[in-house]
Short mmCIF file of N, CA and C in Angstrom, two decimals:
data_model
loop_
_atom_site.label_atom_id
_atom_site.label_comp_id
_atom_site.label_asym_id
_atom_site.label_seq_id
_atom_site.Cartn_x
_atom_site.Cartn_y
_atom_site.Cartn_z
N UNK A 1 0.81 -1.20 0.00
CA UNK A 1 0.00 0.00 0.00
C UNK A 1 0.86 1.26 0.00
N UNK A 2 1.96 1.21 0.71
CA UNK A 2 2.80 2.42 0.77
C UNK A 2 3.49 2.68 -0.57
N UNK A 3 3.59 1.64 -1.42
CA UNK A 3 4.23 1.81 -2.73
C UNK A 3 3.25 2.22 -3.81
N UNK A 4 1.96 2.25 -3.51
CA UNK A 4 0.97 2.55 -4.55
C UNK A 4 1.04 4.02 -4.94
N UNK A 5 0.82 4.26 -6.23
CA UNK A 5 0.85 5.61 -6.76
C UNK A 5 -0.52 5.91 -7.37
N UNK A 6 -0.96 7.11 -7.26
CA UNK A 6 -2.23 7.52 -7.86
C UNK A 6 -3.42 7.02 -7.04
N UNK A 7 -4.52 6.76 -7.73
CA UNK A 7 -5.76 6.33 -7.11
C UNK A 7 -5.62 4.88 -6.64
N UNK A 8 -5.81 4.65 -5.37
CA UNK A 8 -5.64 3.31 -4.79
C UNK A 8 -6.69 2.33 -5.32
N UNK A 9 -7.85 2.82 -5.73
CA UNK A 9 -8.91 1.96 -6.23
C UNK A 9 -8.58 1.39 -7.61
N UNK A 10 -7.62 1.98 -8.30
CA UNK A 10 -7.21 1.50 -9.62
C UNK A 10 -5.99 0.59 -9.52
N UNK A 11 -5.39 0.47 -8.37
CA UNK A 11 -4.19 -0.37 -8.18
C UNK A 11 -4.62 -1.80 -7.90
N UNK A 12 -4.49 -2.66 -8.91
CA UNK A 12 -4.94 -4.06 -8.81
C UNK A 12 -4.15 -4.83 -7.73
N UNK A 13 -2.87 -4.59 -7.62
CA UNK A 13 -2.05 -5.26 -6.62
C UNK A 13 -2.50 -4.90 -5.21
N UNK A 14 -2.79 -3.64 -5.00
CA UNK A 14 -3.25 -3.20 -3.67
C UNK A 14 -4.58 -3.85 -3.32
N UNK A 15 -5.46 -3.96 -4.30
CA UNK A 15 -6.77 -4.58 -4.07
C UNK A 15 -6.59 -6.06 -3.73
N UNK A 16 -5.69 -6.73 -4.41
CA UNK A 16 -5.43 -8.15 -4.13
C UNK A 16 -4.84 -8.33 -2.73
N UNK A 17 -3.94 -7.45 -2.36
CA UNK A 17 -3.33 -7.52 -1.03
C UNK A 17 -4.39 -7.29 0.04
N UNK A 18 -5.27 -6.33 -0.18
CA UNK A 18 -6.33 -6.05 0.78
C UNK A 18 -7.31 -7.22 0.88
N UNK A 19 -7.62 -7.85 -0.25
CA UNK A 19 -8.52 -9.00 -0.25
C UNK A 19 -7.90 -10.17 0.50
N UNK A 20 -6.61 -10.41 0.27
CA UNK A 20 -5.91 -11.49 0.97
C UNK A 20 -5.84 -11.20 2.46
N UNK A 21 -5.64 -9.95 2.81
CA UNK A 21 -5.60 -9.56 4.23
C UNK A 21 -6.95 -9.77 4.89
N UNK A 22 -8.02 -9.49 4.17
CA UNK A 22 -9.36 -9.68 4.70
C UNK A 22 -9.63 -11.17 4.94
N UNK A 23 -9.26 -12.01 3.99
CA UNK A 23 -9.44 -13.46 4.15
C UNK A 23 -8.65 -13.96 5.35
N UNK A 24 -7.42 -13.51 5.47
CA UNK A 24 -6.57 -13.91 6.59
C UNK A 24 -7.15 -13.44 7.92
N UNK A 25 -7.66 -12.23 7.95
CA UNK A 25 -8.26 -11.70 9.18
C UNK A 25 -9.50 -12.51 9.57
N UNK A 26 -10.29 -12.92 8.59
CA UNK A 26 -11.47 -13.75 8.88
C UNK A 26 -11.07 -15.12 9.43
N UNK A 27 -10.03 -15.70 8.84
CA UNK A 27 -9.54 -17.00 9.33
C UNK A 27 -9.05 -16.89 10.77
N UNK A 28 -8.32 -15.83 11.04
CA UNK A 28 -7.81 -15.61 12.40
C UNK A 28 -8.95 -15.41 13.38
N UNK A 29 -9.98 -14.68 12.97
CA UNK A 29 -11.13 -14.45 13.85
C UNK A 29 -11.84 -15.77 14.16
N UNK A 30 -11.98 -16.65 13.16
CA UNK A 30 -12.61 -17.95 13.38
C UNK A 30 -11.79 -18.80 14.35
N UNK A 31 -10.48 -18.82 14.15
CA UNK A 31 -9.61 -19.60 15.03
C UNK A 31 -9.60 -19.04 16.45
N UNK A 32 -9.72 -17.73 16.56
CA UNK A 32 -9.76 -17.10 17.87
C UNK A 32 -11.05 -17.46 18.60
N UNK A 33 -12.15 -17.55 17.87
CA UNK A 33 -13.42 -17.95 18.49
C UNK A 33 -13.34 -19.39 18.99
N UNK A 34 -12.74 -20.27 18.20
CA UNK A 34 -12.55 -21.66 18.62
C UNK A 34 -11.65 -21.72 19.84
N UNK A 35 -10.60 -20.92 19.86
CA UNK A 35 -9.67 -20.90 21.00
C UNK A 35 -10.36 -20.42 22.27
N UNK A 36 -11.27 -19.46 22.16
CA UNK A 36 -11.99 -18.97 23.34
C UNK A 36 -12.89 -20.06 23.91
N UNK A 37 -13.56 -20.82 23.04
CA UNK A 37 -14.41 -21.92 23.50
C UNK A 37 -13.55 -22.98 24.18
N UNK A 38 -12.43 -23.31 23.58
CA UNK A 38 -11.52 -24.31 24.15
C UNK A 38 -10.98 -23.85 25.50
N UNK A 39 -10.67 -22.58 25.61
CA UNK A 39 -10.17 -22.03 26.88
C UNK A 39 -11.21 -22.18 27.98
N UNK A 40 -12.48 -21.92 27.65
CA UNK A 40 -13.54 -22.06 28.64
C UNK A 40 -13.71 -23.51 29.07
N UNK A 41 -13.59 -24.45 28.12
CA UNK A 41 -13.69 -25.86 28.46
C UNK A 41 -12.54 -26.30 29.37
N UNK A 42 -11.35 -25.82 29.08
CA UNK A 42 -10.19 -26.16 29.91
C UNK A 42 -10.34 -25.58 31.31
N UNK A 43 -10.80 -24.34 31.40
CA UNK A 43 -11.01 -23.71 32.71
C UNK A 43 -12.04 -24.48 33.53
N UNK A 44 -13.13 -24.92 32.88
CA UNK A 44 -14.16 -25.68 33.60
C UNK A 44 -13.61 -27.01 34.10
N UNK A 45 -12.82 -27.69 33.27
CA UNK A 45 -12.22 -28.96 33.69
C UNK A 45 -11.23 -28.75 34.83
N UNK A 46 -10.45 -27.70 34.76
CA UNK A 46 -9.46 -27.41 35.80
C UNK A 46 -10.14 -27.11 37.13
N UNK A 47 -11.23 -26.36 37.09
CA UNK A 47 -11.93 -26.01 38.32
C UNK A 47 -12.49 -27.24 39.03
N UNK A 48 -12.78 -28.29 38.28
CA UNK A 48 -13.29 -29.51 38.89
C UNK A 48 -12.27 -30.21 39.78
N UNK A 49 -11.00 -29.97 39.53
CA UNK A 49 -9.94 -30.62 40.29
C UNK A 49 -9.45 -29.80 41.48
N UNK A 50 -9.97 -28.61 41.67
CA UNK A 50 -9.50 -27.74 42.76
C UNK A 50 -9.64 -28.40 44.14
N UNK A 51 -10.77 -29.03 44.47
CA UNK A 51 -10.88 -29.63 45.81
C UNK A 51 -9.83 -30.71 46.07
N UNK A 52 -9.59 -31.59 45.10
CA UNK A 52 -8.61 -32.65 45.31
C UNK A 52 -7.19 -32.08 45.32
N UNK A 53 -6.94 -31.05 44.53
CA UNK A 53 -5.62 -30.42 44.52
C UNK A 53 -5.33 -29.77 45.86
N UNK A 54 -6.34 -29.14 46.44
CA UNK A 54 -6.15 -28.51 47.74
C UNK A 54 -5.80 -29.56 48.80
N UNK A 55 -6.56 -30.64 48.84
CA UNK A 55 -6.30 -31.69 49.83
C UNK A 55 -4.93 -32.34 49.62
N UNK A 56 -4.58 -32.58 48.36
CA UNK A 56 -3.28 -33.19 48.08
C UNK A 56 -2.14 -32.26 48.47
N UNK A 57 -2.28 -30.97 48.25
CA UNK A 57 -1.21 -30.04 48.60
C UNK A 57 -1.05 -29.93 50.12
N UNK A 58 -2.15 -29.95 50.86
CA UNK A 58 -2.06 -29.91 52.32
C UNK A 58 -1.33 -31.14 52.83
N UNK A 59 -1.72 -32.30 52.31
CA UNK A 59 -1.08 -33.55 52.73
C UNK A 59 0.40 -33.56 52.34
N UNK A 60 0.71 -33.09 51.14
CA UNK A 60 2.09 -33.06 50.67
C UNK A 60 2.97 -32.23 51.59
N UNK A 61 2.53 -31.02 51.92
CA UNK A 61 3.36 -30.15 52.74
C UNK A 61 3.42 -30.62 54.19
N UNK A 62 2.39 -31.29 54.66
CA UNK A 62 2.46 -31.89 56.01
C UNK A 62 3.55 -32.96 56.05
N UNK A 63 3.54 -33.82 55.04
CA UNK A 63 4.55 -34.88 54.99
C UNK A 63 5.94 -34.28 54.81
N UNK A 64 6.05 -33.24 53.97
CA UNK A 64 7.35 -32.61 53.75
C UNK A 64 7.90 -31.98 55.02
N UNK A 65 7.03 -31.42 55.84
CA UNK A 65 7.46 -30.77 57.09
C UNK A 65 7.72 -31.76 58.22
N UNK A 66 7.31 -32.99 58.05
CA UNK A 66 7.52 -33.97 59.12
C UNK A 66 9.01 -34.21 59.38
N UNK A 67 9.84 -34.05 58.36
CA UNK A 67 11.28 -34.23 58.54
C UNK A 67 11.85 -33.17 59.47
N UNK A 68 11.21 -32.02 59.57
CA UNK A 68 11.66 -30.99 60.49
C UNK A 68 11.37 -31.37 61.95
N UNK A 69 10.37 -32.20 62.14
CA UNK A 69 10.01 -32.65 63.49
C UNK A 69 10.99 -33.71 63.97
N UNK A 70 11.22 -34.68 63.10
CA UNK A 70 12.13 -35.77 63.46
C UNK A 70 12.78 -36.28 62.18
N UNK A 71 14.11 -36.44 62.15
CA UNK A 71 14.79 -36.91 60.94
C UNK A 71 14.29 -38.27 60.45
N UNK A 72 13.68 -39.02 61.34
CA UNK A 72 13.15 -40.32 60.97
C UNK A 72 12.16 -40.20 59.80
N UNK A 73 11.49 -39.05 59.71
CA UNK A 73 10.46 -38.87 58.69
C UNK A 73 11.00 -38.34 57.37
N UNK A 74 12.30 -38.24 57.19
CA UNK A 74 12.85 -37.65 55.97
C UNK A 74 12.54 -38.48 54.73
N UNK A 75 12.26 -39.76 54.90
CA UNK A 75 11.94 -40.61 53.76
C UNK A 75 10.44 -40.65 53.49
N UNK A 76 9.66 -39.93 54.24
CA UNK A 76 8.22 -39.94 54.06
C UNK A 76 7.80 -39.24 52.78
N UNK A 77 8.53 -38.23 52.34
CA UNK A 77 8.15 -37.51 51.14
C UNK A 77 8.26 -38.38 49.89
N UNK A 78 9.36 -39.09 49.65
CA UNK A 78 9.39 -40.00 48.49
C UNK A 78 8.32 -41.09 48.59
N UNK A 79 8.04 -41.54 49.80
CA UNK A 79 6.99 -42.52 49.99
C UNK A 79 5.64 -41.94 49.58
N UNK A 80 5.39 -40.70 50.00
CA UNK A 80 4.13 -40.04 49.65
C UNK A 80 4.01 -39.88 48.14
N UNK A 81 5.05 -39.43 47.49
CA UNK A 81 5.02 -39.23 46.04
C UNK A 81 4.75 -40.56 45.34
N UNK A 82 5.42 -41.61 45.79
CA UNK A 82 5.21 -42.93 45.21
C UNK A 82 3.77 -43.39 45.43
N UNK A 83 3.25 -43.19 46.61
CA UNK A 83 1.87 -43.56 46.93
C UNK A 83 0.89 -42.77 46.06
N UNK A 84 1.14 -41.49 45.89
CA UNK A 84 0.29 -40.63 45.08
C UNK A 84 0.25 -41.11 43.63
N UNK A 85 1.42 -41.38 43.06
CA UNK A 85 1.49 -41.85 41.67
C UNK A 85 0.83 -43.21 41.53
N UNK A 86 1.06 -44.10 42.50
CA UNK A 86 0.47 -45.43 42.45
C UNK A 86 -1.06 -45.34 42.48
N UNK A 87 -1.61 -44.46 43.30
CA UNK A 87 -3.06 -44.32 43.36
C UNK A 87 -3.64 -43.73 42.07
N UNK A 88 -2.92 -42.85 41.45
CA UNK A 88 -3.37 -42.30 40.16
C UNK A 88 -3.40 -43.41 39.13
N UNK A 89 -2.37 -44.24 39.09
CA UNK A 89 -2.31 -45.32 38.12
C UNK A 89 -3.39 -46.37 38.37
N UNK A 90 -3.72 -46.61 39.62
CA UNK A 90 -4.70 -47.64 39.97
C UNK A 90 -6.15 -47.15 39.90
N UNK A 91 -6.35 -45.84 39.82
CA UNK A 91 -7.72 -45.32 39.81
C UNK A 91 -8.43 -45.75 38.53
N UNK A 92 -9.72 -46.04 38.68
CA UNK A 92 -10.51 -46.48 37.55
C UNK A 92 -10.93 -45.28 36.70
N UNK A 93 -10.77 -45.39 35.40
CA UNK A 93 -11.23 -44.29 34.52
C UNK A 93 -12.75 -44.16 34.62
N UNK A 94 -13.22 -42.92 34.64
CA UNK A 94 -14.65 -42.66 34.71
C UNK A 94 -14.92 -41.30 34.09
N UNK A 95 -15.98 -41.21 33.31
CA UNK A 95 -16.34 -39.94 32.67
C UNK A 95 -16.82 -38.92 33.70
N UNK A 96 -17.42 -39.39 34.80
CA UNK A 96 -17.92 -38.50 35.84
C UNK A 96 -16.75 -38.09 36.73
N UNK A 97 -16.43 -36.80 36.73
CA UNK A 97 -15.26 -36.32 37.46
C UNK A 97 -15.37 -36.58 38.95
N UNK A 98 -16.56 -36.40 39.52
CA UNK A 98 -16.73 -36.62 40.96
C UNK A 98 -16.41 -38.06 41.34
N UNK A 99 -16.80 -39.00 40.50
CA UNK A 99 -16.50 -40.41 40.79
C UNK A 99 -15.02 -40.70 40.53
N UNK A 100 -14.45 -40.03 39.54
CA UNK A 100 -13.05 -40.28 39.18
C UNK A 100 -12.12 -39.82 40.31
N UNK A 101 -12.38 -38.64 40.85
CA UNK A 101 -11.49 -38.15 41.92
C UNK A 101 -11.96 -38.60 43.29
N UNK A 102 -13.21 -39.04 43.40
CA UNK A 102 -13.78 -39.65 44.61
C UNK A 102 -13.40 -38.89 45.87
N UNK A 103 -13.91 -37.68 45.98
CA UNK A 103 -13.63 -36.85 47.17
C UNK A 103 -14.56 -37.23 48.28
#
């Protein structure tokens, strides 16, 4: 556009560039709308796990701090992590989130 001389409406190259830009802008707008829907779905799924995440974090930090009470508990954290992973692997798949996380 900056290179066009004279009447811009008579410049075929400028018109083609503007048409291509319009098509590209429409494609971007469509993809942005899909991304917004996907973002809302992800947010809704994430919010479903907040209660279990809260409980797991409380338990994790309690176990982590136990080593400060007595050195005997210093191996409790790897045990907790192993137990946590094992329970995730053993949990039954279920479409219902409440049953899957079983709070």
